[in-house]
Coordinates of C-alpha atoms in Angstrom, one line a residue:
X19 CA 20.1 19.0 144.2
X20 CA 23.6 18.7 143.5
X21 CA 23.8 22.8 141.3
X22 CA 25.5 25.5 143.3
X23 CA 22.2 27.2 142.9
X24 CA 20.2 24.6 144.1
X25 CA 19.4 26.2 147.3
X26 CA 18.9 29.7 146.3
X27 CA 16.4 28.9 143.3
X28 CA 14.5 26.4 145.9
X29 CA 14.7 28.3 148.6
X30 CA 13.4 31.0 146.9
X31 CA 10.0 29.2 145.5
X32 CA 8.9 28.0 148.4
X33 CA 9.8 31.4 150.1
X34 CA 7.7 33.1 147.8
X35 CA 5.0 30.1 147.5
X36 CA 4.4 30.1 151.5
X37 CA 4.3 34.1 151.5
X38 CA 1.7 33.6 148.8
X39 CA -0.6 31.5 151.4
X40 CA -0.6 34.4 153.5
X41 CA -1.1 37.5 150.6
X42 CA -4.3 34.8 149.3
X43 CA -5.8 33.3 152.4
X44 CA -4.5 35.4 155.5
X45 CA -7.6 34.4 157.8
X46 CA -6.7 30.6 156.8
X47 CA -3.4 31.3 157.5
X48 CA -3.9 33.2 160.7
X49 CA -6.1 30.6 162.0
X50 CA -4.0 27.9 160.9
X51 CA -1.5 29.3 162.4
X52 CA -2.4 30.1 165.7
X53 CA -4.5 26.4 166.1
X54 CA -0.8 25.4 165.6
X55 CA 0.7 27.9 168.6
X56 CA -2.4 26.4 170.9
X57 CA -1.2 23.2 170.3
X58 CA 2.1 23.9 170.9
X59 CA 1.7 25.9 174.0
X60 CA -1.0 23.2 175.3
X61 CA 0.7 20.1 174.6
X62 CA 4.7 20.7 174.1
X63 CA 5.0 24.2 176.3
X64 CA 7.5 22.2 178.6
X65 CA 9.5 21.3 175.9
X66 CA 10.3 24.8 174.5
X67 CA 11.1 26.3 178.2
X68 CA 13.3 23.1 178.8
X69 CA 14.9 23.5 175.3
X70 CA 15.8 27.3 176.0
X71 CA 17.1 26.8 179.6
X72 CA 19.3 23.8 178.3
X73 CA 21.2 26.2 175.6
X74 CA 21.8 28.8 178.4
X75 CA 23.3 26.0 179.9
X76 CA 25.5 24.6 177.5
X77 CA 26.8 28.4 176.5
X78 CA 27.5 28.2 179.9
X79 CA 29.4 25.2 180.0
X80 CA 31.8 25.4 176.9
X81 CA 32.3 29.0 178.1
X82 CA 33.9 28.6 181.4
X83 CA 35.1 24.8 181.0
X84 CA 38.3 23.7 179.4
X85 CA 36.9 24.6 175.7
X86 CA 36.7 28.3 176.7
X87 CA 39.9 29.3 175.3
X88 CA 39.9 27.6 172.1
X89 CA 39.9 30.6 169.3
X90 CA 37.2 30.9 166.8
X91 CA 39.5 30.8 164.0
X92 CA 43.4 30.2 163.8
X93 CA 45.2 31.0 167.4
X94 CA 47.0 33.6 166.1
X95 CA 43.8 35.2 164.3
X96 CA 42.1 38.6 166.2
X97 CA 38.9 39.8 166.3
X98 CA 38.6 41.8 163.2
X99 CA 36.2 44.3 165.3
X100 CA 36.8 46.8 168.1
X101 CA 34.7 45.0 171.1
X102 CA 32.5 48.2 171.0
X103 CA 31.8 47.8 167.5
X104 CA 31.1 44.1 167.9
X105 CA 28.2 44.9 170.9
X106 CA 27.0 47.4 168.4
X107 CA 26.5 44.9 165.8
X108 CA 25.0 42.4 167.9
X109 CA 22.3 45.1 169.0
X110 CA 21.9 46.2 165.8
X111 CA 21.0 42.5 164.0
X112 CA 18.6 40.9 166.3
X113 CA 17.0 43.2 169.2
X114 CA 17.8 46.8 169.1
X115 CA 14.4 48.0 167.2
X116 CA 12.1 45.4 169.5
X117 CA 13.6 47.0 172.5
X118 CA 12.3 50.5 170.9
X119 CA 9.2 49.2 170.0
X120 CA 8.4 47.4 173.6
X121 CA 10.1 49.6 175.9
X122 CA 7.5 51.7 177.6
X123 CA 4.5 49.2 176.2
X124 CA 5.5 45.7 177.3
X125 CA 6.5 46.4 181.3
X126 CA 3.0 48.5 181.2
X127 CA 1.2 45.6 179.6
X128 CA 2.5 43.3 182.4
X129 CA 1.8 46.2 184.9
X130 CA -1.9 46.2 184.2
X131 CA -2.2 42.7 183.4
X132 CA 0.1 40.6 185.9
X133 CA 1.2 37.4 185.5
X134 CA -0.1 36.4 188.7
X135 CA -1.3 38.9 191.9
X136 CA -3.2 41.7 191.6
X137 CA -3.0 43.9 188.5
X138 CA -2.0 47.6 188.7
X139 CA -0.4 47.3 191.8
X140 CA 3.1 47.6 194.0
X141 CA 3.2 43.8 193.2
X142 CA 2.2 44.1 189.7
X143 CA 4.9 46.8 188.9
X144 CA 7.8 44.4 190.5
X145 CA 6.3 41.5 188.7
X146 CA 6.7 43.1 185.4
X147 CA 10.3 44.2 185.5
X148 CA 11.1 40.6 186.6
X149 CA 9.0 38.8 183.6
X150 CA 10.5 41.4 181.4
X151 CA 13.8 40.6 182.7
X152 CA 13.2 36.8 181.6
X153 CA 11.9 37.1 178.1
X154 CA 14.9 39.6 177.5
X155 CA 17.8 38.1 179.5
X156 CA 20.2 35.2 179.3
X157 CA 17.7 32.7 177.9
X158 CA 17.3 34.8 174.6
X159 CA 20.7 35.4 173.8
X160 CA 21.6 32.0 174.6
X161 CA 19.8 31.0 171.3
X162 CA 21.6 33.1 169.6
X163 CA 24.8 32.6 170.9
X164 CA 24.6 28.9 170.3
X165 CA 24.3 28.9 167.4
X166 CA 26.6 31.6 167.0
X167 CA 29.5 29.8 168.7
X168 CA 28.2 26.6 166.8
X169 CA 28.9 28.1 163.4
X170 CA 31.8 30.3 163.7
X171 CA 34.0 27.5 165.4
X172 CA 33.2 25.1 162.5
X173 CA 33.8 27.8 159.8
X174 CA 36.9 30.0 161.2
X175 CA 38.4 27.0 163.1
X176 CA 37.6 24.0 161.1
X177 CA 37.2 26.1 157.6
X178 CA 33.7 24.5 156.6
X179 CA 31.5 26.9 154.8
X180 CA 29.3 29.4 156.7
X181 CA 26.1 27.3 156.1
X182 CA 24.2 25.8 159.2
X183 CA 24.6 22.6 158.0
X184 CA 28.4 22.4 158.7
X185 CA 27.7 22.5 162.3
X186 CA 26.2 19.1 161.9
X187 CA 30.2 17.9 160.2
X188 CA 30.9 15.7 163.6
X189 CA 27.9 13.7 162.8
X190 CA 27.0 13.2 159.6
X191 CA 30.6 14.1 158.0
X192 CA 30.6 15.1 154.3
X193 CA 26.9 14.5 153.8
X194 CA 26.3 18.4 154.9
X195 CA 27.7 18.9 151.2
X196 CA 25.0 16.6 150.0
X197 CA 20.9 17.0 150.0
X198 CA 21.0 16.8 154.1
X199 CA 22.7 20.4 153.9
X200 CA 20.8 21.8 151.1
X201 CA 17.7 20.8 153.1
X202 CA 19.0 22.4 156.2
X203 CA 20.0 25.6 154.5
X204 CA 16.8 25.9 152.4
X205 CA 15.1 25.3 156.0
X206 CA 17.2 28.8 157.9
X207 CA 16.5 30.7 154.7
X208 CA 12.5 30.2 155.0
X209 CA 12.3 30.8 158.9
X210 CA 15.1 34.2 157.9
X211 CA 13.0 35.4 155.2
X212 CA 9.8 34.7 157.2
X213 CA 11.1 36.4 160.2
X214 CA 12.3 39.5 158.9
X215 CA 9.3 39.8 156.4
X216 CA 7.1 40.0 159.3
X217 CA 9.5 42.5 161.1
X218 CA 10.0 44.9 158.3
X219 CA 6.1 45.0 158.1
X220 CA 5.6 45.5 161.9
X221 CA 8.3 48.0 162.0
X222 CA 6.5 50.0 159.5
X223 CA 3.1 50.1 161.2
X224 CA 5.1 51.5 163.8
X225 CA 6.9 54.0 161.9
X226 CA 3.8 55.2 160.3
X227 CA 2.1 55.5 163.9
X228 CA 4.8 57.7 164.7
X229 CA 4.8 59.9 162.0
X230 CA 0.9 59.8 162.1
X231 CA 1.3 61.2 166.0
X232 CA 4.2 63.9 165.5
X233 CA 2.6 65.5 162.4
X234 CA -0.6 64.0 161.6
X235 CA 0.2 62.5 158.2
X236 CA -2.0 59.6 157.3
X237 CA -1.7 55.9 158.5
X238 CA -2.7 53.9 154.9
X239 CA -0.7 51.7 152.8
X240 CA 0.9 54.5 150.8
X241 CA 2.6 55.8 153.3
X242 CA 3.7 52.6 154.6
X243 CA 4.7 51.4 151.1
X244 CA 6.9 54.6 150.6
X245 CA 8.7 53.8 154.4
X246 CA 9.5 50.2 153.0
X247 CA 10.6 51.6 149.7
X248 CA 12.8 54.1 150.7
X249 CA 14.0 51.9 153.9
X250 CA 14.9 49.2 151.5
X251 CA 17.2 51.4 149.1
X252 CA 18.9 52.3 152.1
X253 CA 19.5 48.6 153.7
X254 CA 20.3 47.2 150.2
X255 CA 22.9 49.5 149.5
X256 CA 24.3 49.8 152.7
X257 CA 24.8 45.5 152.8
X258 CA 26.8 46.0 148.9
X259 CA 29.2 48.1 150.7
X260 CA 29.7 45.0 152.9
X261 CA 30.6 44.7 156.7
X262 CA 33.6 47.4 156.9
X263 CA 31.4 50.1 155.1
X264 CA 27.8 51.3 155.9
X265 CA 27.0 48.4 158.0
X266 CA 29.5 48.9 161.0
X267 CA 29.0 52.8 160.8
X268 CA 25.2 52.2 161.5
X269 CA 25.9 49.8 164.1
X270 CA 28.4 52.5 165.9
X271 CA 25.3 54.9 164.9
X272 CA 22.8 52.8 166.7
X273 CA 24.6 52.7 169.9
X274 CA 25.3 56.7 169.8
X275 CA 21.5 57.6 169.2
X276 CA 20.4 54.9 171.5
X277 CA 22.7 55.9 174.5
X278 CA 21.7 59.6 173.8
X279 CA 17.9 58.6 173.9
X280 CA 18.5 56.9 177.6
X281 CA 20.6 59.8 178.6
X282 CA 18.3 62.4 177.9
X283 CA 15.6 60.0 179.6
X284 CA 17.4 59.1 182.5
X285 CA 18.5 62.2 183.3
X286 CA 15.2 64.4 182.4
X287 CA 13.3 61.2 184.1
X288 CA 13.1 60.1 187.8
X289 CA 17.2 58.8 187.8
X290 CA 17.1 57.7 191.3
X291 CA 13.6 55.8 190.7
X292 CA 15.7 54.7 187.7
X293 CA 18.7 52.9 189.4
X294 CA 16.2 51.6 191.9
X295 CA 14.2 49.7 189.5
X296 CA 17.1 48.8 187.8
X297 CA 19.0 46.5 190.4
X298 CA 15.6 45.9 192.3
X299 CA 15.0 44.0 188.6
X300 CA 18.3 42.1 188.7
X301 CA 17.7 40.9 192.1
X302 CA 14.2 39.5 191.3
X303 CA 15.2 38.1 188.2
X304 CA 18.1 36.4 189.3
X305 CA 16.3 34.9 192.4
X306 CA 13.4 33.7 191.2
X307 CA 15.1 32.6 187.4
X308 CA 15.0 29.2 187.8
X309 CA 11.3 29.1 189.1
X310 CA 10.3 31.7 185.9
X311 CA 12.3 29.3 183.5
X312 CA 10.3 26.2 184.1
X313 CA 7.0 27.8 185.0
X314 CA 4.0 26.1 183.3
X315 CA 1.0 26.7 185.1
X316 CA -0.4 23.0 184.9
X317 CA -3.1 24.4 187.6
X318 CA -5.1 26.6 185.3
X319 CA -5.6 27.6 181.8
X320 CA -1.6 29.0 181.5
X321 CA -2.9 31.4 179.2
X322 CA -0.8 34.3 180.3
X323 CA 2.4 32.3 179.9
X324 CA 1.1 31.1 176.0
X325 CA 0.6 34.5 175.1
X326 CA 3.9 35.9 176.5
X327 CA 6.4 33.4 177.9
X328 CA 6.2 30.8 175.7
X329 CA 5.2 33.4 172.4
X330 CA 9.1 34.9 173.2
X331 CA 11.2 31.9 173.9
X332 CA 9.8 30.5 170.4
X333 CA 10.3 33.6 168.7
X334 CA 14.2 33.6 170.1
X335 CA 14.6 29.9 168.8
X336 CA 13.0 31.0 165.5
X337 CA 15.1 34.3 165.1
X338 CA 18.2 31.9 166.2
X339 CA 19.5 31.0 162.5
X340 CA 19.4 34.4 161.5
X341 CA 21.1 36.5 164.0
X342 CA 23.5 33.5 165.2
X343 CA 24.7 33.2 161.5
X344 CA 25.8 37.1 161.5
X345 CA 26.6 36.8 164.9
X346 CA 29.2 34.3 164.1
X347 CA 30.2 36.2 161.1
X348 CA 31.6 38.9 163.3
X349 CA 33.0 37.2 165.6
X350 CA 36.0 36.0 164.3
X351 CA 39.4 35.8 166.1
X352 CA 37.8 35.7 169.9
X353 CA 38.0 32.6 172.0
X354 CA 34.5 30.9 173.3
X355 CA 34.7 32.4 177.0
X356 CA 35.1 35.8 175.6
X357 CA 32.4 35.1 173.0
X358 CA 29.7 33.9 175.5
X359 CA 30.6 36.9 177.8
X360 CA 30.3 39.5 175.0
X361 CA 27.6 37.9 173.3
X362 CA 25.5 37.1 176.1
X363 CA 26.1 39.0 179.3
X364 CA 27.3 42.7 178.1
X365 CA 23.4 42.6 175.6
X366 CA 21.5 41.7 178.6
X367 CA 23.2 44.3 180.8
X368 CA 22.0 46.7 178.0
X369 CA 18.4 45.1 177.6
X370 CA 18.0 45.5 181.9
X371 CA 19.0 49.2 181.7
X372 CA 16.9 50.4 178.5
X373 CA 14.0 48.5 180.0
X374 CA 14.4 50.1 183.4
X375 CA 14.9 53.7 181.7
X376 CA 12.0 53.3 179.8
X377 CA 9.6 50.7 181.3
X378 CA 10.2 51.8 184.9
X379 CA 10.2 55.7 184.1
X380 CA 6.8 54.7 183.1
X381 CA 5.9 52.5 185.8
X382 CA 7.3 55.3 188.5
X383 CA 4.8 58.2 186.3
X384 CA 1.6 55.5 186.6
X385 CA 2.3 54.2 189.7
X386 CA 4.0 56.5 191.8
X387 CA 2.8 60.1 189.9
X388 CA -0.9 58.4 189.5
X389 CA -0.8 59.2 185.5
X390 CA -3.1 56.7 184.5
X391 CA -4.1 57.9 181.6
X392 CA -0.5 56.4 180.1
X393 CA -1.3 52.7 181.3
X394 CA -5.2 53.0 179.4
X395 CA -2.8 55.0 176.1
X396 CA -0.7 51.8 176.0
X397 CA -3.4 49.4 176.6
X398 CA -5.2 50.7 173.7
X399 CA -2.7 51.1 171.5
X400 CA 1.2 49.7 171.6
X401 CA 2.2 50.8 168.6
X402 CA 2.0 54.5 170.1
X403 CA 3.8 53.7 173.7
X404 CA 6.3 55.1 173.6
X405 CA 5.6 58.9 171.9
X406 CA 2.5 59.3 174.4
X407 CA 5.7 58.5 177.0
X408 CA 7.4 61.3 175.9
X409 CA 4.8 63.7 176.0
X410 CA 5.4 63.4 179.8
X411 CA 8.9 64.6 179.4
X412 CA 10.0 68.0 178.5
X413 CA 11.5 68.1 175.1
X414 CA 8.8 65.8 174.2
X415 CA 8.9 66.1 170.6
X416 CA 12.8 65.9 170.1
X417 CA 12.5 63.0 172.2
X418 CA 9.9 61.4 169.7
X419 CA 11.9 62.5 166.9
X420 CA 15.3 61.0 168.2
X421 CA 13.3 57.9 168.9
X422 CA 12.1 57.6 165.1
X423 CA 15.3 58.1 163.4
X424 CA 16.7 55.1 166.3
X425 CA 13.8 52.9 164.9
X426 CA 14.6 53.8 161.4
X427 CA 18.6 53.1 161.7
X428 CA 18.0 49.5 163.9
X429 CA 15.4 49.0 161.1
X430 CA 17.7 49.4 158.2
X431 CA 20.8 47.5 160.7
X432 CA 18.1 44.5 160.9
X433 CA 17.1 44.1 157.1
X434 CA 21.3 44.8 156.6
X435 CA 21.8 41.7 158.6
X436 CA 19.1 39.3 157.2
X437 CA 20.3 39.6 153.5
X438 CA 23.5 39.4 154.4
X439 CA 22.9 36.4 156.1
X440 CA 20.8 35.1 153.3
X441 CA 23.8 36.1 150.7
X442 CA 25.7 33.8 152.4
X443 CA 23.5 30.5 152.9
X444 CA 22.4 31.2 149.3
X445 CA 25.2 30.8 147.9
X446 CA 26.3 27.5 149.6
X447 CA 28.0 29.4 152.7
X448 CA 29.9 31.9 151.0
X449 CA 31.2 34.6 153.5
X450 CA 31.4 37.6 150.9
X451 CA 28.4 36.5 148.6
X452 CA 27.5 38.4 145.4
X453 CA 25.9 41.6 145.6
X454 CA 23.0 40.3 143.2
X455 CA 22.0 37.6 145.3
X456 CA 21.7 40.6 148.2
X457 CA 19.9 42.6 146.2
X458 CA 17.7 40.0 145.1
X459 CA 17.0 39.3 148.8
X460 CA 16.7 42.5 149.6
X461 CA 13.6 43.2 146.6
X462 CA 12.1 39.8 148.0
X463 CA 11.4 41.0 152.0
X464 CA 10.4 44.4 150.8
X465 CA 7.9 43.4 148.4
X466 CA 6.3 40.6 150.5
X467 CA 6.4 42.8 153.4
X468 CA 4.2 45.4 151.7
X469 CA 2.0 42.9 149.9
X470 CA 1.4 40.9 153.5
X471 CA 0.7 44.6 155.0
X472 CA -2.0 45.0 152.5
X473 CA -4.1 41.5 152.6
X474 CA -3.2 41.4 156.5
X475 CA -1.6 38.8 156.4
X476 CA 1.4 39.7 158.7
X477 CA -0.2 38.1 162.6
X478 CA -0.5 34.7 160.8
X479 CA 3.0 34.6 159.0
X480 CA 4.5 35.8 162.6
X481 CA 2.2 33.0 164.7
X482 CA 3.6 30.7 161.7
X483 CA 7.5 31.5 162.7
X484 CA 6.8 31.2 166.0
X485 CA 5.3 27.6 165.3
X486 CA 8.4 26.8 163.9
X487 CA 10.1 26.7 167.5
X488 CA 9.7 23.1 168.0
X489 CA 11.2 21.6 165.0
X490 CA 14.2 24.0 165.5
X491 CA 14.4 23.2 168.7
X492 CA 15.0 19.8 168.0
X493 CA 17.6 20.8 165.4
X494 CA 19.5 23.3 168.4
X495 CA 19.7 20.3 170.4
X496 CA 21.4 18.1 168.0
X497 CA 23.7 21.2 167.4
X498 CA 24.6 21.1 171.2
X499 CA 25.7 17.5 170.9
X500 CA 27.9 18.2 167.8
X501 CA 29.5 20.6 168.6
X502 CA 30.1 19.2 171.4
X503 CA 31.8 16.3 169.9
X504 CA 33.4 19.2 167.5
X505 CA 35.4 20.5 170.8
X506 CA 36.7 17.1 172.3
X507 CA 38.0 16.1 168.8
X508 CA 39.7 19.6 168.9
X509 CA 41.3 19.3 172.5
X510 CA 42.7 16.0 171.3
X511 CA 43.9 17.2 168.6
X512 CA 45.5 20.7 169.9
X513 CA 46.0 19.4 173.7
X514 CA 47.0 23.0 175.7
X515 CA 51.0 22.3 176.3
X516 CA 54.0 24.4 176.7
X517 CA 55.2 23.0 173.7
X518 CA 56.0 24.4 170.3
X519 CA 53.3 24.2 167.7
X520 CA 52.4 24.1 164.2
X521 CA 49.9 24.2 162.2
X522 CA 48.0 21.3 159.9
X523 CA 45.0 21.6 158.0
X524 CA 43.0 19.2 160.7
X525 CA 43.7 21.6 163.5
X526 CA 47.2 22.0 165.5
X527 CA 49.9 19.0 166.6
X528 CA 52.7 19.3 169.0
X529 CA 56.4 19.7 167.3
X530 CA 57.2 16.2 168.7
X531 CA 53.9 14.6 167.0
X532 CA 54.0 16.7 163.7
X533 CA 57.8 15.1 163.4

């Protein structure tokens, strides 16, 4: 494997070769696939909850220990985005349309199925703000930002290209130039193009629900094939304008639509209610996180912690190469601490309020109003949560349509993100890759996405991401540990004096050492 293109030709034929397992035999795949998940959660459930908890850890650590203020890049580089702009980005590539899409219908879901307790209760309501609060707080943006940190310091600060494998440079040295690094990137690029397939096809089921509701148009592939088709035109030319054209104006649109959607919510909805749930949330969250993050259930069947719990932390660790890798990209110029604050903290703040606007509006109208009807609405269908919501709210169709176009935008932000992403592992870590490998990329998702919507093959291929948790994990944890070694090496190398410096291509030496 020693051609440039080595990795983008190989990557590619097995991307399209697994795809094909689920377009031929779905139910195979499906079942396969979630055999796999039971195993998983049954046998090795500890290990993904221990894995997550110790990356939230060691974000912790190099944040506020002595490698905080080491620069991702030169130390007199900047962050080549406004810090706004930056949040927006990091919304906009790895969350922002699953926090549309589970809103309203995951806190209800807990709601009327508890974790524990009794179900449709005072209790139940608490307890689903709380487990919410887990699967979208610290632990899921610590996979990200791990990786994120992991990649940008080796490729802004150490100049390595912006492949995953040059994370691993402290341990196997020049090798991640070699097959070990081909292997590695052709491994991100399969889990990418799995996990934003699978997105893109859910998203449009969605979509097409929505439109279905607002004005009765037809739920059938069509439809759904025309939202992909005309979604994808948009996503692929926005990502050839590159990162200082379409794709940081969506991101700054994302954040205006979405802040106007919660204001008009928050402010039409029960605000007091509101800011009650909302720090009532943080309080249980943060009390009871350690307890959540370790909870296995040994005592009974743990089935409620497979199908959520343990389903979300794997999907974080398999969506980690992905959104770390653009995450990294952007985030050029800032030092570690400010990193893990910005790329941690300041999302989950976000996450916490959109959840308590939207979840806990809903919550307050079934449990405190008695509107039941919306818990058996959501029950029966997710996919429509949210726009039966807003028909509780006056201005109920503006509100549905102002939702849409948010899903539609964070759709378009997601996709923008992936193929950039997969530009740039392609082509053996360029940072401005070709437009034709994008728009190759780009073709790729949309055409599988549509094919797996009409064989049904999209719950396998997801369950068969999710499987992938372990094996990354594994890889995460080595990551830890060299990058790790990475930092040390750089503190000895650039020990924090009053002294004068200058620059050398292995990192920084004082005056008196460079003479």
């Amino acid at each position: 494997m020693s051609s440039k293109k080595a990795v983008f030709y190989i990557s590619l034929i097995l991307s399209l070769g697994l795809i094909s397992v689920g377009v031929f035999a779905p139910k195979s795949l499906e079942s396969f696939s979630n055999s796999s998940l039971s195993f998983i959660y049954n046998n090795l459930g500890w290990f993904i909850l221990g894995s997550v908890f110790l990356f939230f850890a060691f974000c912790m650590y190099i944040g506020l220990s002595k490698f905080g203020h080491i620069r991702l890049g030169d130390d007199d580089d900047r962050p080549e985005y406004k810090t706004g702009t930056w949040i927006g980005m990091l919304f906009s590539a790895s969350i922002g349309i699953s926090l549309v899409f589970w809103g309203v219908a995951e806190p209800v879901s807990y709601y009327v199925d508890p974790p524990f307790g009794q179900a449709a209760s005072e209790q139940s309501a608490k307890l689903a703000m709380q487990f919410v609060f887990l699967h979208w707080g610290v632990s899921a943006w610590a996979c990200y930002a791990l990786v994120g940190v992991s990649l940008a310091f080796f490729q802004f600060r150490k100049k390595l290209p912006a492949s995953l494998s040059s994370v691993f440079y402290p341990l196997v040295g020049d090798k991640i130039r070699g097959t070990f690094g081909k292997v590695i990137d052709i491994i991100v690029i399969l889990s990418i193009v799995i996990g934003i397939a699978t997105s893109l096809g859910f998203g449009t089921l969605q979509v097409n629900t929505g439109v279905n509701y607002l004005w009765g148009i037809p739920v059938n592939i069509n439809i759904q094939a025309l939202i992909i088709i005309v979604v994808t035109f948009i996503y692929v030319g926005s990502t050839v304008s590159g990162l200082q054209g379409a794709m940081k104006h969506l991101s700054n649109l994302n954040m205006f639509l979405a802040f106007a959607l919660l204001g008009f919510v928050l402010f039409l909805g029960p605000t007091q209610s509101i800011f009650k749930i909302f720090f009532q949330g943080i309080g249980d969250y943060v009390q009871n996180f350690i307890g959540m993050s370790f909870r296995t259930e040994p005592y009974n069947d743990g089935k409620w912690i497979s199908s959520w719990t343990l389903f979300y932390f794997g999907w974080w660790i398999a969506w980690a190469p992905l959104v770390g890798s653009f995450v990294a990209r952007i985030s050029k110029g800032r030092t570690i601490k400010e990193f893990m604050f910005g790329a941690v903290f300041i999302p989950v703040l976000g996450s916490f309020f959109w959840f308590s606007v939207m979840g806990g509006s809903a919550l307050h109208l079934i449990q405190n109003m008695g509107k039941q009807a919306l818990a058996t609405a959501v029950s029966t269908d997710v996919t429509s949560a949210l726009f039966k919501f807003f028909d509780y709210f006056p201005m109920g169709t503006f509100l549905s349509i102002l939702a849409m176009v948010l899903v539609l935008v964070f759709f378009i932000t997601s996709a923008n993100s992936a193929v950039f992403v997969l530009g740039m592992i392609s082509e053996n870590g360029n940072p401005n890759p070709t437009h034709l490998t994008k728009i190759i990329w780009g073709i790729v998702i949309a055409a599988i996405s549509v094919v797996l919507i009409m064989t049904g093959g999209l719950a396998g291929l997801q369950s068969a991401l999710v499987a992938t948790a372990v094996p990354l994990a594994i890889l995460m944890i080595f990551m830890c540990y060299s990058t790790l070694k990475g930092l040390k090496e750089e503190l000895i190398v650039t020990p924090k004096s009053s002294s004068k410096t200058v620059k050398v291509k292995s990192g920084m030496l004082s005056e008196k050492q460079a003479q």
